[in-house]
């Protein structure tokens, strides 16, 4: 099995390599791919140096699977060339997520949609992944009518330059230049990605549209407010979810506890609840602060936290690759 990692030197690309190593993902050849300026440099994997190669060289090697984390434009330009060579592309960008011809997958939720002829598979947005993993078992049992979500998203979601901006501001540097238009330390930004005509940001509409596609239910109503906060360990989300049917908190706890990949951290009396610093470096999605919304029937409040670089990106992408291999979908 030949594996390419495209964008191997980026924040998510590096996490993909870390996850592959931790999960002892088996392959015969590993091709790290990055921009021309990185070609010829090396990355270290399991104590061995691997030379970074160009896109063209990687395509020529006809990898079985290529995990992309190189941005939407790069994916739009190069993923089809890998696919034509027979490679299964698992792409972390938003380029293919809402394409009707491409699958958008969280393996534990809708892995069953994957087929042997899938060539470009989209990895959902990090803030979507953690929410749908927690909501899928509840949707199956009670049918979701409407979701109201507010997110508190780590600077790692923007990338290395954002982390550098936060750290520089935190050490007292003045007039720090970085991807954010304002200071992020001791501040928060009610904007992630660009604003659209309807007043929402692209990030907020990703949550609306991707959730419906992954859950396979266009009837789910969803509104989102996505906020950037000066946090490192992961994304947090306050979710208010209205069901068609009523529920009991006891059954909700059991359904969540029984879901692979979910960890219930819900003992407020002892200050046990999910926090980004507890999720950093972990692959699970953490759920807590479960309580009935007493302002309207059949409605539940939840707090959902996950490392956006792990389950929100690298781990979910690797799990899609594992799913394809485990179900003999790699020809
Ligand atoms: C963010 N979800 O957090 C977006 C992209 N990673 O910035």
Short mmCIF file of C-alpha atoms and ligand atoms in Angstrom, two decimals:
data_model
loop_
_atom_site.label_atom_id
_atom_site.label_comp_id
_atom_site.label_asym_id
_atom_site.label_seq_id
_atom_site.Cartn_x
_atom_site.Cartn_y
_atom_site.Cartn_z
CA UNK A 1 0.00 0.00 0.00
CA UNK A 2 1.46 3.35 -1.10
CA UNK A 3 0.42 6.42 0.91
CA UNK A 4 0.93 10.11 0.10
CA UNK A 5 0.50 12.91 2.63
CA UNK A 6 0.01 16.18 0.76
CA UNK A 7 0.77 19.26 2.84
CA UNK A 8 3.04 17.18 5.06
CA UNK A 9 4.80 20.19 6.60
CA UNK A 10 1.68 22.11 7.71
CA UNK A 11 0.01 22.06 11.13
CA UNK A 12 -2.57 19.44 10.09
CA UNK A 13 -0.15 17.56 7.83
CA UNK A 14 2.26 17.11 10.72
CA UNK A 15 -0.65 15.90 12.87
CA UNK A 16 -1.65 13.41 10.16
CA UNK A 17 1.85 11.89 10.30
CA UNK A 18 1.67 11.78 14.11
CA UNK A 19 -1.71 10.02 14.00
CA UNK A 20 -0.51 7.52 11.36
CA UNK A 21 2.42 6.64 13.61
CA UNK A 22 0.32 6.37 16.78
CA UNK A 23 -2.20 4.10 15.02
CA UNK A 24 0.55 1.98 13.41
CA UNK A 25 -1.09 2.63 10.03
CA UNK A 26 0.47 0.06 7.69
CA UNK A 27 1.94 1.04 4.33
CA UNK A 28 4.80 -0.06 2.07
CA UNK A 29 5.72 3.39 0.75
CA UNK A 30 5.20 6.87 2.26
CA UNK A 31 5.37 9.93 0.01
CA UNK A 32 5.41 13.28 1.88
CA UNK A 33 4.36 16.03 -0.54
CA UNK A 34 4.66 19.78 -0.03
CA UNK A 35 5.20 23.01 -1.95
CA UNK A 36 8.16 23.38 -4.30
CA UNK A 37 10.12 25.28 -1.64
CA UNK A 38 10.04 22.20 0.63
CA UNK A 39 10.86 19.60 -2.05
CA UNK A 40 14.10 17.81 -1.17
CA UNK A 41 13.80 18.50 2.55
CA UNK A 42 12.98 15.57 4.81
CA UNK A 43 10.37 14.65 7.42
CA UNK A 44 10.97 12.07 10.14
CA UNK A 45 8.55 9.14 10.54
CA UNK A 46 9.16 6.28 12.98
CA UNK A 47 12.83 7.23 13.23
CA UNK A 48 13.35 7.24 9.47
CA UNK A 49 13.84 10.26 7.15
CA UNK A 50 11.52 10.58 4.16
CA UNK A 51 12.31 13.06 1.38
CA UNK A 52 9.56 15.51 0.45
CA UNK A 53 8.60 15.19 -3.21
CA UNK A 54 6.58 17.34 -5.65
CA UNK A 55 2.96 16.80 -6.63
CA UNK A 56 3.95 15.60 -10.10
CA UNK A 57 6.43 13.07 -8.73
CA UNK A 58 3.85 11.83 -6.22
CA UNK A 59 1.19 11.37 -8.94
CA UNK A 60 3.70 9.43 -11.05
CA UNK A 61 4.17 7.00 -8.16
CA UNK A 62 0.38 6.26 -8.26
CA UNK A 63 -0.23 6.11 -4.48
CA UNK A 64 -3.22 4.06 -3.36
CA UNK A 65 -4.32 6.78 -0.93
CA UNK A 66 -3.40 10.48 -0.69
CA UNK A 67 -4.43 12.41 2.41
CA UNK A 68 -4.55 16.11 1.51
CA UNK A 69 -4.27 19.08 3.82
CA UNK A 70 -3.02 21.78 1.46
CA UNK A 71 -5.90 24.21 1.04
CA UNK A 72 -8.84 24.34 -1.30
CA UNK A 73 -7.15 25.77 -4.38
CA UNK A 74 -4.34 23.18 -4.28
CA UNK A 75 -6.90 20.42 -3.85
CA UNK A 76 -9.06 21.67 -6.72
CA UNK A 77 -5.98 21.76 -8.97
CA UNK A 78 -4.26 18.50 -8.00
CA UNK A 79 -6.76 16.06 -6.43
CA UNK A 80 -8.33 15.23 -9.84
CA UNK A 81 -4.89 14.31 -11.25
CA UNK A 82 -4.31 11.90 -8.33
CA UNK A 83 -7.83 10.49 -8.85
CA UNK A 84 -7.15 9.95 -12.57
CA UNK A 85 -4.09 7.95 -11.56
CA UNK A 86 -6.37 5.74 -9.47
CA UNK A 87 -5.52 7.28 -6.09
CA UNK A 88 -8.17 7.68 -3.37
CA UNK A 89 -7.88 11.29 -2.19
CA UNK A 90 -9.08 12.17 1.32
CA UNK A 91 -9.19 15.96 1.35
CA UNK A 92 -9.25 18.22 4.41
CA UNK A 93 -10.24 21.38 2.51
CA UNK A 94 -13.77 22.61 1.83
CA UNK A 95 -13.25 22.21 -1.94
CA UNK A 96 -15.32 19.03 -2.44
CA UNK A 97 -17.46 18.93 0.72
CA UNK A 98 -20.74 20.13 -0.79
CA UNK A 99 -20.20 18.58 -4.23
CA UNK A 100 -23.14 16.22 -4.96
CA UNK A 101 -20.69 13.77 -6.56
CA UNK A 102 -18.39 13.54 -3.53
CA UNK A 103 -18.87 11.97 -0.10
CA UNK A 104 -18.50 13.96 3.14
CA UNK A 105 -17.66 11.49 5.88
CA UNK A 106 -17.35 11.02 9.61
CA UNK A 107 -16.76 7.24 9.64
CA UNK A 108 -18.65 6.58 12.89
CA UNK A 109 -21.67 8.50 11.55
CA UNK A 110 -21.94 7.80 7.80
CA UNK A 111 -19.00 5.59 6.82
CA UNK A 112 -21.54 3.34 5.12
CA UNK A 113 -21.85 5.80 2.20
CA UNK A 114 -18.29 5.00 1.05
CA UNK A 115 -17.90 2.91 -2.11
CA UNK A 116 -14.98 1.29 -3.95
CA UNK A 117 -15.27 3.79 -6.83
CA UNK A 118 -14.97 6.87 -4.55
CA UNK A 119 -11.84 8.74 -5.62
CA UNK A 120 -12.11 12.13 -3.85
CA UNK A 121 -13.61 11.97 -0.34
CA UNK A 122 -14.11 15.13 1.69
CA UNK A 123 -13.14 15.41 5.34
CA UNK A 124 -15.68 17.72 7.03
CA UNK A 125 -14.90 20.97 8.76
CA UNK A 126 -13.48 20.47 12.26
CA UNK A 127 -16.34 22.29 14.02
CA UNK A 128 -18.85 20.11 12.12
CA UNK A 129 -17.14 16.78 12.88
CA UNK A 130 -17.21 17.08 16.66
CA UNK A 131 -20.83 18.23 16.69
CA UNK A 132 -22.24 15.55 14.37
CA UNK A 133 -20.42 12.78 16.22
CA UNK A 134 -22.19 13.81 19.43
CA UNK A 135 -25.57 14.48 17.79
CA UNK A 136 -25.84 11.46 15.47
CA UNK A 137 -26.94 8.95 18.16
CA UNK A 138 -29.50 11.45 19.48
CA UNK A 139 -30.84 12.18 15.99
CA UNK A 140 -31.30 8.46 15.41
CA UNK A 141 -33.28 8.08 18.67
CA UNK A 142 -35.24 11.37 18.90
CA UNK A 143 -35.00 13.01 15.42
CA UNK A 144 -33.49 16.49 15.53
CA UNK A 145 -35.75 19.37 14.56
CA UNK A 146 -33.40 22.35 15.17
CA UNK A 147 -29.85 23.09 16.38
CA UNK A 148 -28.54 26.38 17.72
CA UNK A 149 -24.74 26.25 18.10
CA UNK A 150 -22.17 28.77 19.30
CA UNK A 151 -18.53 27.82 18.84
CA UNK A 152 -15.37 28.90 20.65
CA UNK A 153 -12.65 27.93 18.19
CA UNK A 154 -8.93 27.54 18.86
CA UNK A 155 -6.38 29.64 16.97
CA UNK A 156 -4.88 26.34 15.76
CA UNK A 157 -7.83 26.22 13.36
CA UNK A 158 -6.31 29.15 11.49
CA UNK A 159 -2.83 27.68 11.36
CA UNK A 160 0.73 28.18 12.56
CA UNK A 161 0.81 31.93 11.86
CA UNK A 162 -2.19 32.44 14.15
CA UNK A 163 -0.54 30.47 16.95
CA UNK A 164 2.55 32.64 16.45
CA UNK A 165 0.43 35.81 16.66
CA UNK A 166 -1.19 34.71 19.92
CA UNK A 167 2.13 33.69 21.48
CA UNK A 168 3.82 36.93 20.42
CA UNK A 169 0.97 39.03 21.84
CA UNK A 170 1.01 36.97 25.03
CA UNK A 171 4.73 37.66 25.55
CA UNK A 172 4.02 41.39 25.35
CA UNK A 173 5.18 42.11 21.81
CA UNK A 174 3.51 45.23 20.38
CA UNK A 175 2.07 45.73 16.87
CA UNK A 176 2.25 41.98 16.18
CA UNK A 177 1.47 41.10 12.57
CA UNK A 178 -0.57 37.97 11.92
CA UNK A 179 -3.66 36.56 10.17
CA UNK A 180 -6.12 38.30 12.53
CA UNK A 181 -7.11 41.94 11.92
CA UNK A 182 -7.24 42.58 15.65
CA UNK A 183 -5.41 41.45 18.77
CA UNK A 184 -6.53 37.91 19.65
CA UNK A 185 -4.92 37.61 23.09
CA UNK A 186 -7.36 38.67 25.85
CA UNK A 187 -9.87 39.17 23.06
CA UNK A 188 -12.17 37.15 20.82
CA UNK A 189 -13.23 37.58 17.19
CA UNK A 190 -16.86 36.94 16.13
CA UNK A 191 -15.64 36.11 12.64
CA UNK A 192 -14.15 32.90 11.22
CA UNK A 193 -13.54 33.06 7.45
CA UNK A 194 -15.30 35.69 5.29
CA UNK A 195 -18.80 37.12 5.61
CA UNK A 196 -21.47 36.12 3.09
CA UNK A 197 -24.46 38.06 1.72
CA UNK A 198 -26.75 36.67 4.45
CA UNK A 199 -24.58 38.08 7.23
CA UNK A 200 -23.20 34.71 8.25
CA UNK A 201 -19.58 33.66 7.82
CA UNK A 202 -18.44 30.80 5.59
CA UNK A 203 -17.57 28.86 8.75
CA UNK A 204 -21.12 29.22 10.07
CA UNK A 205 -22.68 28.14 6.79
CA UNK A 206 -20.28 25.16 6.63
CA UNK A 207 -21.80 23.95 9.90
CA UNK A 208 -25.32 24.41 8.53
CA UNK A 209 -24.75 22.69 5.18
CA UNK A 210 -22.26 19.99 6.16
CA UNK A 211 -24.35 18.80 9.11
CA UNK A 212 -27.37 18.13 6.87
CA UNK A 213 -25.24 16.27 4.30
CA UNK A 214 -23.44 14.05 6.84
CA UNK A 215 -26.64 13.29 8.78
CA UNK A 216 -28.48 12.71 5.49
CA UNK A 217 -31.40 14.87 6.57
CA UNK A 218 -32.15 18.19 4.87
CA UNK A 219 -35.01 18.80 7.33
CA UNK A 220 -32.62 19.60 10.19
CA UNK A 221 -32.75 23.33 10.90
CA UNK A 222 -29.48 24.83 12.15
CA UNK A 223 -28.13 28.27 12.99
CA UNK A 224 -24.53 28.91 14.04
CA UNK A 225 -22.32 31.62 15.49
CA UNK A 226 -18.62 30.79 15.13
CA UNK A 227 -16.14 32.69 17.30
CA UNK A 228 -12.33 32.67 17.41
CA UNK A 229 -10.93 32.57 20.94
CA UNK A 230 -7.34 32.71 22.28
CA UNK A 231 -7.19 28.99 23.10
CA UNK A 232 -4.81 26.25 21.93
CA UNK A 233 -6.19 22.81 22.80
CA UNK A 234 -9.28 22.55 20.67
CA UNK A 235 -12.71 23.83 19.68
CA UNK A 236 -15.59 24.12 22.14
CA UNK A 237 -19.28 24.32 21.22
CA UNK A 238 -22.42 25.22 23.14
CA UNK A 239 -25.20 23.26 21.43
CA UNK A 240 -28.93 23.70 21.99
CA UNK A 241 -30.80 20.90 20.21
CA UNK A 242 -34.58 20.54 19.82
CA UNK A 243 -35.93 17.06 19.09
CA UNK A 244 -39.17 15.86 17.55
CA UNK A 245 -39.56 13.50 20.55
CA UNK A 246 -38.96 14.07 24.25
CA UNK A 247 -36.01 12.42 25.95
CA UNK A 248 -34.68 11.53 29.37
CA UNK A 249 -31.27 12.72 30.47
CA UNK A 250 -30.57 9.17 31.66
CA UNK A 251 -31.13 7.74 28.17
CA UNK A 252 -29.16 10.59 26.54
CA UNK A 253 -26.20 9.83 28.81
CA UNK A 254 -26.41 6.13 27.91
CA UNK A 255 -26.64 6.80 24.17
CA UNK A 256 -23.62 9.11 24.29
CA UNK A 257 -21.58 6.78 26.53
CA UNK A 258 -22.30 3.89 24.15
CA UNK A 259 -21.03 5.83 21.09
CA UNK A 260 -17.48 4.96 19.94
CA UNK A 261 -15.24 8.04 19.94
CA UNK A 262 -17.36 9.96 22.47
CA UNK A 263 -16.36 10.52 26.11
CA UNK A 264 -18.91 11.83 28.62
CA UNK A 265 -17.36 14.29 31.10
CA UNK A 266 -20.43 15.44 33.00
CA UNK A 267 -20.24 15.87 36.77
CA UNK A 268 -20.63 19.62 37.32
CA UNK A 269 -20.92 19.24 41.09
CA UNK A 270 -17.31 18.10 41.01
CA UNK A 271 -16.35 20.54 38.26
CA UNK A 272 -16.05 17.71 35.72
CA UNK A 273 -16.77 19.05 32.24
CA UNK A 274 -14.92 19.11 28.89
CA UNK A 275 -12.22 21.74 28.40
CA UNK A 276 -9.82 22.33 25.48
CA UNK A 277 -6.79 21.73 27.68
CA UNK A 278 -8.13 18.23 28.44
CA UNK A 279 -8.87 17.46 24.77
CA UNK A 280 -5.51 18.56 23.32
CA UNK A 281 -3.74 15.65 21.62
CA UNK A 282 -6.73 13.33 22.14
CA UNK A 283 -8.80 11.70 19.35
CA UNK A 284 -12.10 11.59 21.22
CA UNK A 285 -14.96 14.09 21.32
CA UNK A 286 -15.84 15.14 24.86
CA UNK A 287 -19.41 15.94 25.92
CA UNK A 288 -20.73 17.49 29.13
CA UNK A 289 -22.97 20.12 30.75
CA UNK A 290 -26.00 18.06 29.70
CA UNK A 291 -29.19 19.74 30.91
CA UNK A 292 -32.76 20.19 29.82
CA UNK A 293 -33.58 23.53 28.15
CA UNK A 294 -36.38 24.57 30.51
CA UNK A 295 -37.55 27.29 28.14
CA UNK A 296 -39.07 24.89 25.59
CA UNK A 297 -40.08 21.20 25.28
CA UNK A 298 -37.92 18.36 23.89
CA UNK A 299 -34.79 20.53 23.96
CA UNK A 300 -31.32 19.72 25.34
CA UNK A 301 -28.24 21.82 26.07
CA UNK A 302 -24.79 20.25 25.55
CA UNK A 303 -21.15 21.32 25.68
CA UNK A 304 -18.89 19.60 23.11
CA UNK A 305 -15.09 19.86 22.99
CA UNK A 306 -12.49 18.22 20.72
CA UNK A 307 -8.95 18.79 19.46
CA UNK A 308 -9.67 20.34 16.06
CA UNK A 309 -6.30 19.17 14.69
CA UNK A 310 -7.03 15.57 15.71
CA UNK A 311 -10.64 14.31 15.42
CA UNK A 312 -11.43 17.64 13.74
CA UNK A 313 -8.97 16.96 10.94
CA UNK A 314 -6.05 14.47 11.00
CA UNK A 315 -7.64 11.59 12.92
CA UNK A 316 -10.93 11.71 11.03
CA UNK A 317 -9.03 11.67 7.72
CA UNK A 318 -6.90 8.70 8.80
CA UNK A 319 -10.04 6.94 10.05
CA UNK A 320 -11.58 7.35 6.58
CA UNK A 321 -8.47 5.71 5.12
CA UNK A 322 -8.69 2.91 7.71
CA UNK A 323 -12.39 2.44 6.90
CA UNK A 324 -11.67 2.13 3.17
CA UNK A 325 -8.95 -0.47 3.82
CA UNK A 326 -10.97 -2.42 6.44
CA UNK A 327 -13.96 -2.65 4.09
CA UNK A 328 -11.85 -3.64 1.04
CA UNK A 329 -12.74 -0.37 -0.73
CA UNK A 330 -9.15 0.24 -1.90
CA UNK A 331 -8.80 -1.57 -5.25
C1 LIG B 1 -11.07 27.12 11.67
N1 LIG B 1 -12.63 25.37 11.01
O1 LIG B 1 -11.21 26.73 12.82
C2 LIG B 1 -11.70 26.38 10.51
C3 LIG B 1 -10.67 25.79 9.59
N2 LIG B 1 -9.82 24.89 10.25
O2 LIG B 1 -10.40 28.12 11.36
#
